[in-house]
Short mmCIF file of C-alpha atoms in Angstrom, two decimals:
data_model
loop_
_atom_site.label_atom_id
_atom_site.label_comp_id
_atom_site.label_asym_id
_atom_site.label_seq_id
_atom_site.Cartn_x
_atom_site.Cartn_y
_atom_site.Cartn_z
CA UNK I 1 104.61 71.97 110.92
CA UNK I 2 101.76 74.36 111.66
CA UNK I 3 101.40 77.64 109.81
CA UNK I 4 101.00 80.91 111.66
CA UNK I 5 97.37 81.44 112.59
CA UNK I 6 97.65 85.01 111.36
CA UNK I 7 98.09 83.91 107.76
CA UNK I 8 94.55 82.56 107.72
CA UNK I 9 93.19 86.00 108.63
CA UNK I 10 94.53 87.46 105.39
CA UNK I 11 91.90 88.15 102.76
CA UNK I 12 92.44 89.15 99.13
CA UNK I 13 91.41 91.63 96.45
CA UNK I 14 88.77 90.11 94.19
CA UNK I 15 89.38 92.61 91.39
CA UNK I 16 92.61 90.77 90.56
CA UNK I 17 90.78 87.43 90.46
CA UNK I 18 88.23 88.97 88.09
CA UNK I 19 91.06 90.31 85.93
CA UNK I 20 92.71 86.87 85.77
CA UNK I 21 89.43 85.21 84.80
CA UNK I 22 88.69 87.86 82.16
CA UNK I 23 92.19 87.48 80.70
CA UNK I 24 91.78 83.70 80.56
CA UNK I 25 88.52 84.06 78.63
CA UNK I 26 90.19 86.54 76.26
CA UNK I 27 93.01 84.03 75.66
CA UNK I 28 90.32 81.53 74.69
CA UNK I 29 89.02 83.90 72.04
CA UNK I 30 86.13 85.43 73.98
CA UNK I 31 85.18 89.09 73.43
CA UNK I 32 85.45 90.54 76.95
CA UNK I 33 84.95 94.16 77.99
CA UNK I 34 86.83 94.69 81.24
CA UNK I 35 85.14 97.15 83.58
CA UNK I 36 86.50 95.38 86.63
CA UNK I 37 90.07 96.42 87.43
CA UNK I 38 90.74 99.88 88.88
CA UNK I 39 93.36 100.90 86.37
CA UNK I 40 93.42 103.92 84.04
CA UNK I 41 93.38 102.82 80.40
CA UNK I 42 95.61 105.72 79.32
CA UNK I 43 99.34 105.23 78.77
CA UNK I 44 101.81 106.71 81.22
CA UNK I 45 102.56 110.21 79.82
CA UNK I 46 105.54 110.18 77.44
CA UNK I 47 107.67 112.62 79.48
CA UNK I 48 107.46 110.24 82.45
CA UNK I 49 108.42 107.26 80.27
CA UNK I 50 111.41 109.17 78.94
CA UNK I 51 112.54 110.12 82.45
CA UNK I 52 112.62 106.43 83.37
CA UNK I 53 114.65 105.59 80.28
CA UNK I 54 117.13 108.37 81.10
CA UNK I 55 117.47 107.04 84.63
CA UNK I 56 118.32 103.58 83.28
CA UNK I 57 120.85 104.97 80.79
CA UNK I 58 122.41 107.16 83.49
CA UNK I 59 122.98 104.13 85.68
CA UNK I 60 120.48 105.11 88.38
CA UNK I 61 119.51 101.53 89.03
CA UNK I 62 120.95 100.83 92.46
CA UNK I 63 119.58 100.88 95.99
CA UNK I 64 118.17 104.16 97.24
CA UNK I 65 117.47 105.37 100.78
CA UNK I 66 114.69 103.27 102.30
CA UNK I 67 112.41 106.31 102.53
CA UNK I 68 113.06 107.39 98.93
CA UNK I 69 115.53 109.61 97.11
CA UNK I 70 115.82 113.09 98.74
CA UNK I 71 114.90 115.00 95.58
CA UNK I 72 111.64 113.09 95.23
CA UNK I 73 110.67 113.66 98.85
CA UNK I 74 111.48 117.35 98.41
CA UNK I 75 109.33 117.47 95.28
CA UNK I 76 106.43 115.83 97.13
CA UNK I 77 106.75 118.39 99.95
CA UNK I 78 106.70 121.20 97.38
CA UNK I 79 103.68 119.66 95.67
CA UNK I 80 101.80 119.45 98.97
CA UNK I 81 102.52 123.11 99.69
CA UNK I 82 101.35 124.13 96.22
CA UNK I 83 98.21 121.99 96.40
CA UNK I 84 97.12 122.60 99.99
CA UNK I 85 99.29 125.41 101.36
CA UNK I 86 100.50 122.91 103.96
CA UNK I 87 104.09 122.73 105.15
CA UNK I 88 105.43 119.19 105.33
CA UNK I 89 109.07 118.33 105.87
CA UNK I 90 110.68 115.88 103.41
CA UNK I 91 111.78 114.00 106.54
CA UNK I 92 108.12 113.17 107.23
CA UNK I 93 107.59 111.70 103.75
CA UNK I 94 107.93 108.02 102.97
CA UNK I 95 108.16 106.78 99.37
CA UNK I 96 106.85 103.23 98.99
CA UNK I 97 106.31 100.64 96.23
CA UNK I 98 102.65 101.59 95.76
CA UNK I 99 100.05 102.60 98.32
CA UNK I 100 99.33 99.20 99.86
CA UNK I 101 102.51 99.17 101.99
CA UNK I 102 101.18 102.25 103.79
CA UNK I 103 98.05 100.33 104.79
CA UNK I 104 100.19 97.33 105.78
CA UNK I 105 102.57 99.44 107.88
CA UNK I 106 99.77 101.43 109.55
CA UNK I 107 97.93 98.26 110.55
CA UNK I 108 101.08 96.73 112.03
CA UNK I 109 101.91 99.88 114.00
CA UNK I 110 98.43 100.48 115.39
CA UNK I 111 97.05 96.93 115.49
CA UNK I 112 97.20 94.27 118.14
CA UNK I 113 94.90 92.73 120.72
CA UNK I 114 92.55 95.08 122.58
CA UNK I 115 92.81 97.62 119.72
CA UNK I 116 89.99 98.61 117.39
CA UNK I 117 90.48 100.04 113.90
CA UNK I 118 87.60 101.67 112.03
CA UNK I 119 87.43 101.29 108.27
CA UNK I 120 84.87 102.24 105.58
CA UNK I 121 82.45 99.54 104.43
CA UNK I 122 82.12 99.24 101.49
CA UNK I 123 85.77 100.08 101.10
CA UNK I 124 89.10 98.94 99.68
CA UNK I 125 89.33 95.27 100.80
CA UNK I 126 92.93 95.49 101.97
CA UNK I 127 91.83 97.70 104.88
CA UNK I 128 89.88 94.94 106.60
CA UNK I 129 92.36 92.25 105.58
CA UNK I 130 95.30 94.02 107.19
CA UNK I 131 93.35 95.01 110.30
CA UNK I 132 92.49 91.36 110.91
CA UNK I 133 96.08 90.31 110.21
CA UNK I 134 97.34 92.85 112.76
CA UNK I 135 95.26 91.28 115.51
CA UNK I 136 93.07 94.35 116.00
CA UNK I 137 89.28 94.25 115.86
CA UNK I 138 87.98 95.52 112.48
CA UNK I 139 85.09 97.93 113.09
CA UNK I 140 83.15 98.73 109.89
CA UNK I 141 81.83 102.24 109.36
CA UNK I 142 78.89 101.43 107.12
CA UNK I 143 78.41 103.71 104.11
CA UNK I 144 74.83 103.78 102.86
CA UNK I 145 73.36 104.57 99.45
CA UNK I 146 70.89 106.96 101.10
CA UNK I 147 73.90 109.03 102.24
CA UNK I 148 75.49 108.88 98.77
CA UNK I 149 78.00 106.53 100.43
CA UNK I 150 79.50 109.41 102.41
CA UNK I 151 80.41 108.98 106.08
CA UNK I 152 77.37 109.25 108.32
CA UNK I 153 78.73 111.26 111.24
CA UNK I 154 76.11 110.01 113.69
CA UNK I 155 77.14 106.43 112.95
CA UNK I 156 80.78 107.33 113.47
CA UNK I 157 80.03 108.83 116.88
CA UNK I 158 78.50 105.50 117.94
CA UNK I 159 81.50 103.35 117.09
CA UNK I 160 84.56 105.50 117.84
CA UNK I 161 85.77 105.09 121.43
CA UNK I 162 88.84 105.00 123.65
CA UNK I 163 89.91 101.64 122.15
CA UNK I 164 90.00 103.07 118.61
CA UNK I 165 93.70 103.22 117.77
CA UNK I 166 93.20 104.14 114.09
CA UNK I 167 90.46 105.26 111.75
CA UNK I 168 90.79 104.87 107.99
CA UNK I 169 89.15 107.48 105.77
CA UNK I 170 89.05 107.20 101.98
CA UNK I 171 88.03 110.28 99.98
CA UNK I 172 87.20 109.99 97.07
CA UNK I 173 86.03 106.50 97.86
CA UNK I 174 86.78 103.18 96.23
CA UNK I 175 84.50 101.37 95.30
CA UNK I 176 81.58 103.80 95.37
CA UNK I 177 83.04 106.94 93.78
CA UNK I 178 81.57 109.07 96.59
CA UNK I 179 83.25 112.37 97.39
CA UNK I 180 82.96 114.33 100.63
CA UNK I 181 83.22 118.10 100.24
CA UNK I 182 84.94 120.47 102.64
CA UNK I 183 81.89 121.20 104.80
CA UNK I 184 81.47 117.48 105.52
CA UNK I 185 85.19 117.07 106.24
CA UNK I 186 85.01 120.05 108.63
CA UNK I 187 82.33 118.24 110.65
CA UNK I 188 84.28 114.98 110.53
CA UNK I 189 87.38 116.69 111.91
CA UNK I 190 85.38 118.10 114.85
CA UNK I 191 84.54 114.53 115.87
CA UNK I 192 88.13 113.38 115.45
CA UNK I 193 89.30 116.20 117.70
CA UNK I 194 87.26 114.67 120.53
CA UNK I 195 89.41 111.50 120.38
CA UNK I 196 93.04 112.69 120.55
CA UNK I 197 94.32 109.14 121.16
CA UNK I 198 93.04 107.99 117.75
CA UNK I 199 95.36 108.19 114.76
CA UNK I 200 93.98 108.82 111.27
CA UNK I 201 94.96 107.20 107.97
CA UNK I 202 93.57 109.36 105.19
CA UNK I 203 93.69 107.47 101.90
CA UNK I 204 93.73 110.23 99.26
CA UNK I 205 94.98 108.16 96.33
CA UNK I 206 92.18 109.56 94.10
CA UNK I 207 92.74 113.15 95.22
CA UNK I 208 93.33 114.43 91.69
CA UNK I 209 90.39 112.63 90.06
CA UNK I 210 87.51 114.82 91.23
CA UNK I 211 84.69 116.07 89.02
CA UNK I 212 82.92 119.39 88.42
CA UNK I 213 86.08 121.39 89.24
CA UNK I 214 85.65 120.73 92.97
CA UNK I 215 88.64 121.07 95.27
CA UNK I 216 90.13 118.26 97.34
CA UNK I 217 89.59 118.87 101.10
CA UNK I 218 92.73 117.05 102.19
CA UNK I 219 93.14 116.38 105.89
CA UNK I 220 96.51 118.07 105.45
CA UNK I 221 94.52 121.31 105.67
CA UNK I 222 93.78 120.61 109.36
CA UNK I 223 96.90 121.42 111.39
CA UNK I 224 95.34 120.23 114.65
CA UNK I 225 95.53 116.68 113.31
CA UNK I 226 99.15 116.79 112.14
CA UNK I 227 100.66 114.97 115.13
CA UNK I 228 98.45 111.90 114.49
CA UNK I 229 97.73 112.06 110.76
CA UNK I 230 99.00 109.68 108.07
CA UNK I 231 98.16 110.61 104.48
CA UNK I 232 98.41 108.08 101.65
CA UNK I 233 98.73 109.22 98.05
CA UNK I 234 100.76 108.29 95.00
CA UNK I 235 101.24 108.12 91.28
CA UNK I 236 99.25 105.02 90.25
CA UNK I 237 95.86 106.58 89.54
CA UNK I 238 96.85 110.21 88.94
CA UNK I 239 99.59 109.59 86.39
CA UNK I 240 98.47 106.20 85.00
CA UNK I 241 101.40 104.43 86.67
CA UNK I 242 99.74 101.43 88.34
CA UNK I 243 102.45 98.96 87.32
CA UNK I 244 105.30 101.31 88.25
CA UNK I 245 104.49 100.63 91.93
CA UNK I 246 105.11 104.03 93.46
CA UNK I 247 103.30 105.70 96.32
CA UNK I 248 104.01 108.23 99.03
CA UNK I 249 102.78 108.93 102.52
CA UNK I 250 103.14 111.64 105.14
CA UNK I 251 103.72 110.61 108.76
CA UNK I 252 103.90 112.31 112.16
CA UNK I 253 107.46 112.83 113.37
CA UNK I 254 107.06 110.45 116.31
CA UNK I 255 105.89 107.59 114.06
CA UNK I 256 107.86 107.80 110.82
CA UNK I 257 111.00 106.19 112.27
CA UNK I 258 108.97 103.04 113.03
CA UNK I 259 107.31 103.10 109.62
CA UNK I 260 110.67 103.43 107.90
CA UNK I 261 112.12 100.49 109.85
CA UNK I 262 109.26 98.33 108.61
CA UNK I 263 110.15 99.41 105.07
CA UNK I 264 113.78 98.37 105.61
CA UNK I 265 112.65 94.99 106.88
CA UNK I 266 110.06 94.45 104.15
CA UNK I 267 111.25 95.85 100.81
CA UNK I 268 114.54 97.74 101.44
CA UNK I 269 113.58 100.67 99.22
CA UNK I 270 111.29 101.64 96.35
CA UNK I 271 112.53 100.88 92.84
CA UNK I 272 114.97 103.55 91.76
CA UNK I 273 113.76 103.88 88.16
CA UNK I 274 110.16 104.46 89.22
CA UNK I 275 111.29 107.17 91.62
CA UNK I 276 112.97 109.17 88.87
CA UNK I 277 109.87 108.70 86.73
CA UNK I 278 107.76 109.92 89.65
CA UNK I 279 109.97 112.96 90.03
CA UNK I 280 109.29 113.92 86.42
CA UNK I 281 105.57 113.29 86.93
CA UNK I 282 105.46 115.89 89.71
CA UNK I 283 107.90 118.42 88.28
CA UNK I 284 106.94 118.11 84.63
CA UNK I 285 103.93 119.48 82.71
CA UNK I 286 100.50 118.58 84.10
CA UNK I 287 98.48 119.04 80.90
CA UNK I 288 97.96 115.28 80.38
CA UNK I 289 96.53 114.93 83.89
CA UNK I 290 93.93 117.62 83.18
CA UNK I 291 92.95 115.90 79.92
CA UNK I 292 92.58 112.56 81.67
CA UNK I 293 90.31 113.97 84.41
CA UNK I 294 88.10 115.64 81.78
CA UNK I 295 87.84 112.35 79.91
CA UNK I 296 86.90 110.50 83.10
CA UNK I 297 84.19 113.09 83.75
CA UNK I 298 82.74 112.52 80.27
CA UNK I 299 82.69 108.78 80.86
CA UNK I 300 81.15 109.18 84.29
CA UNK I 301 78.33 111.35 82.97
CA UNK I 302 77.72 109.00 80.06
CA UNK I 303 77.66 105.92 82.29
CA UNK I 304 75.45 107.54 84.94
CA UNK I 305 72.92 108.62 82.30
CA UNK I 306 72.85 105.23 80.55
CA UNK I 307 72.67 103.15 83.74
CA UNK I 308 69.73 105.12 85.13
CA UNK I 309 67.73 104.57 81.94
CA UNK I 310 67.70 100.84 82.63
CA UNK I 311 64.63 99.33 84.29
CA UNK I 312 66.32 97.20 86.94
CA UNK I 313 69.60 99.01 87.68
CA UNK I 314 70.14 102.42 89.28
CA UNK I 315 73.21 104.37 90.30
CA UNK I 316 73.99 107.53 92.26
CA UNK I 317 76.25 110.11 90.63
CA UNK I 318 79.94 109.55 91.53
CA UNK I 319 81.89 112.62 92.61
CA UNK I 320 85.41 111.28 92.17
CA UNK I 321 87.69 108.34 91.30
CA UNK I 322 86.63 106.30 88.23
CA UNK I 323 84.02 103.99 89.69
CA UNK I 324 80.26 103.67 89.70
CA UNK I 325 78.48 101.52 92.28
CA UNK I 326 75.04 100.67 90.88
CA UNK I 327 72.26 98.96 92.79
CA UNK I 328 71.16 95.78 91.00
CA UNK I 329 68.65 94.53 93.61
CA UNK I 330 65.67 94.83 91.24
CA UNK I 331 67.19 92.13 89.04
CA UNK I 332 66.55 89.64 91.84
CA UNK I 333 70.20 88.65 91.77
CA UNK I 334 73.00 89.11 94.26
CA UNK I 335 76.01 91.11 93.19
CA UNK I 336 78.05 87.93 92.83
CA UNK I 337 75.36 86.26 90.71
CA UNK I 338 75.03 89.34 88.54
CA UNK I 339 78.79 89.59 87.96
CA UNK I 340 79.03 85.89 87.14
CA UNK I 341 76.32 86.19 84.50
CA UNK I 342 77.82 89.43 83.18
CA UNK I 343 81.20 87.79 82.59
CA UNK I 344 80.24 84.28 81.53
CA UNK I 345 77.15 85.08 79.42
CA UNK I 346 77.60 88.71 78.36
CA UNK I 347 81.36 89.13 78.21
CA UNK I 348 81.54 92.03 80.69
CA UNK I 349 83.90 91.93 83.68
CA UNK I 350 82.56 93.65 86.82
CA UNK I 351 83.35 93.26 90.53
CA UNK I 352 80.64 92.28 93.05
CA UNK I 353 79.94 94.69 95.90
CA UNK I 354 80.70 92.00 98.49
CA UNK I 355 84.34 92.23 97.43
CA UNK I 356 84.34 95.56 99.27
CA UNK I 357 82.13 94.77 102.25
CA UNK I 358 79.69 92.23 103.60
CA UNK I 359 76.68 94.55 103.35
CA UNK I 360 77.11 95.50 99.68
CA UNK I 361 75.41 92.37 98.37
CA UNK I 362 73.01 94.32 96.12
CA UNK I 363 75.71 96.33 94.36
CA UNK I 364 78.43 95.89 91.75
CA UNK I 365 81.43 98.06 90.98
CA UNK I 366 81.89 99.34 87.46
CA UNK I 367 85.21 100.90 86.52
CA UNK I 368 84.80 103.50 83.79
CA UNK I 369 88.52 103.41 83.05
CA UNK I 370 87.63 102.23 79.57
CA UNK I 371 86.53 103.88 76.32
CA UNK I 372 83.07 105.39 75.82
CA UNK I 373 82.47 102.88 73.06
CA UNK I 374 83.24 99.93 75.33
CA UNK I 375 81.20 101.38 78.19
CA UNK I 376 78.23 101.84 75.85
CA UNK I 377 78.50 98.28 74.55
CA UNK I 378 78.93 96.88 78.07
CA UNK I 379 75.76 98.58 79.29
CA UNK I 380 73.84 97.21 76.32
CA UNK I 381 75.04 93.73 77.18
CA UNK I 382 74.24 93.83 80.91
CA UNK I 383 70.84 95.47 80.30
CA UNK I 384 69.51 92.07 79.27
CA UNK I 385 70.46 90.34 82.53
#
């Protein structure tokens, strides 16, 4: 029996392989500092934990509507209005088990032969993986260090065309930590308006982890795009709920029915307990979120300062998320070689840049979702590579 040819187009997410290897070394007694996985090291806020426990005790453990419980979708709509002064109907909101299903669903809806889908490179590896799986042609939009890894609009103009069914935008960006401000987004939207047949998936999962008190220029602020805009966001990064598997997305009215049917076929519905926890996350106090962002900013500034004092490693200043993307080319090593030495010889888990794109061979991703003490020790260790 032959397997489907499509299955061989699927790629993976190296960060999880790095995590597994780091955990294996820890189980063997090794002292490992994990700066690989993109996961906040803070506990889920206690009020959210308690909301989940209440939901269990109250018997709210059954199936829910495939698009999510109505009160959670209403709360998301209210949150969007409060954050961006944008009116979104709860009927256009889809609650999913994490953010990845949104990428999966978007690729299946807009993929297929003769289609092209643009994605950021370096970027979240699931973008390219799912584009290839869908049968569409993956078209990388190369992000360069000289542009602070922001979208180069001239490059975009050269690759977007009438075959482009979807473009994926990620701001703030994983893995680089780059952040595009409103003036840049304004110019990007002008280009998108010239291609009305192209849908947009705006991955805004790090929308609340932005530094220097800057505001998030969500594409939800651009009403002209509403009839072809999908926005991905969720609870994982913002509320330290990675393992709760809860995300949300906003869809155009003419598309959401198809997206919801894919949810029914794939996972039935999001987990009920996580949805009630997510409801408390949105409706409850936000003080912990503010503390967490301030702590990430401290770590970012500390890491950026320390890294740029090293002789052979340099790094631009991240504007959002909790990643740094240093250039290690002066070490004479590739990113994969550097990460292998860092883990095996120095006890520091990092992710090579090639995990996020073929042209990021001279970079590594460092997650600063770890304590200042561990970050300091990790930099001391890798400085001798």
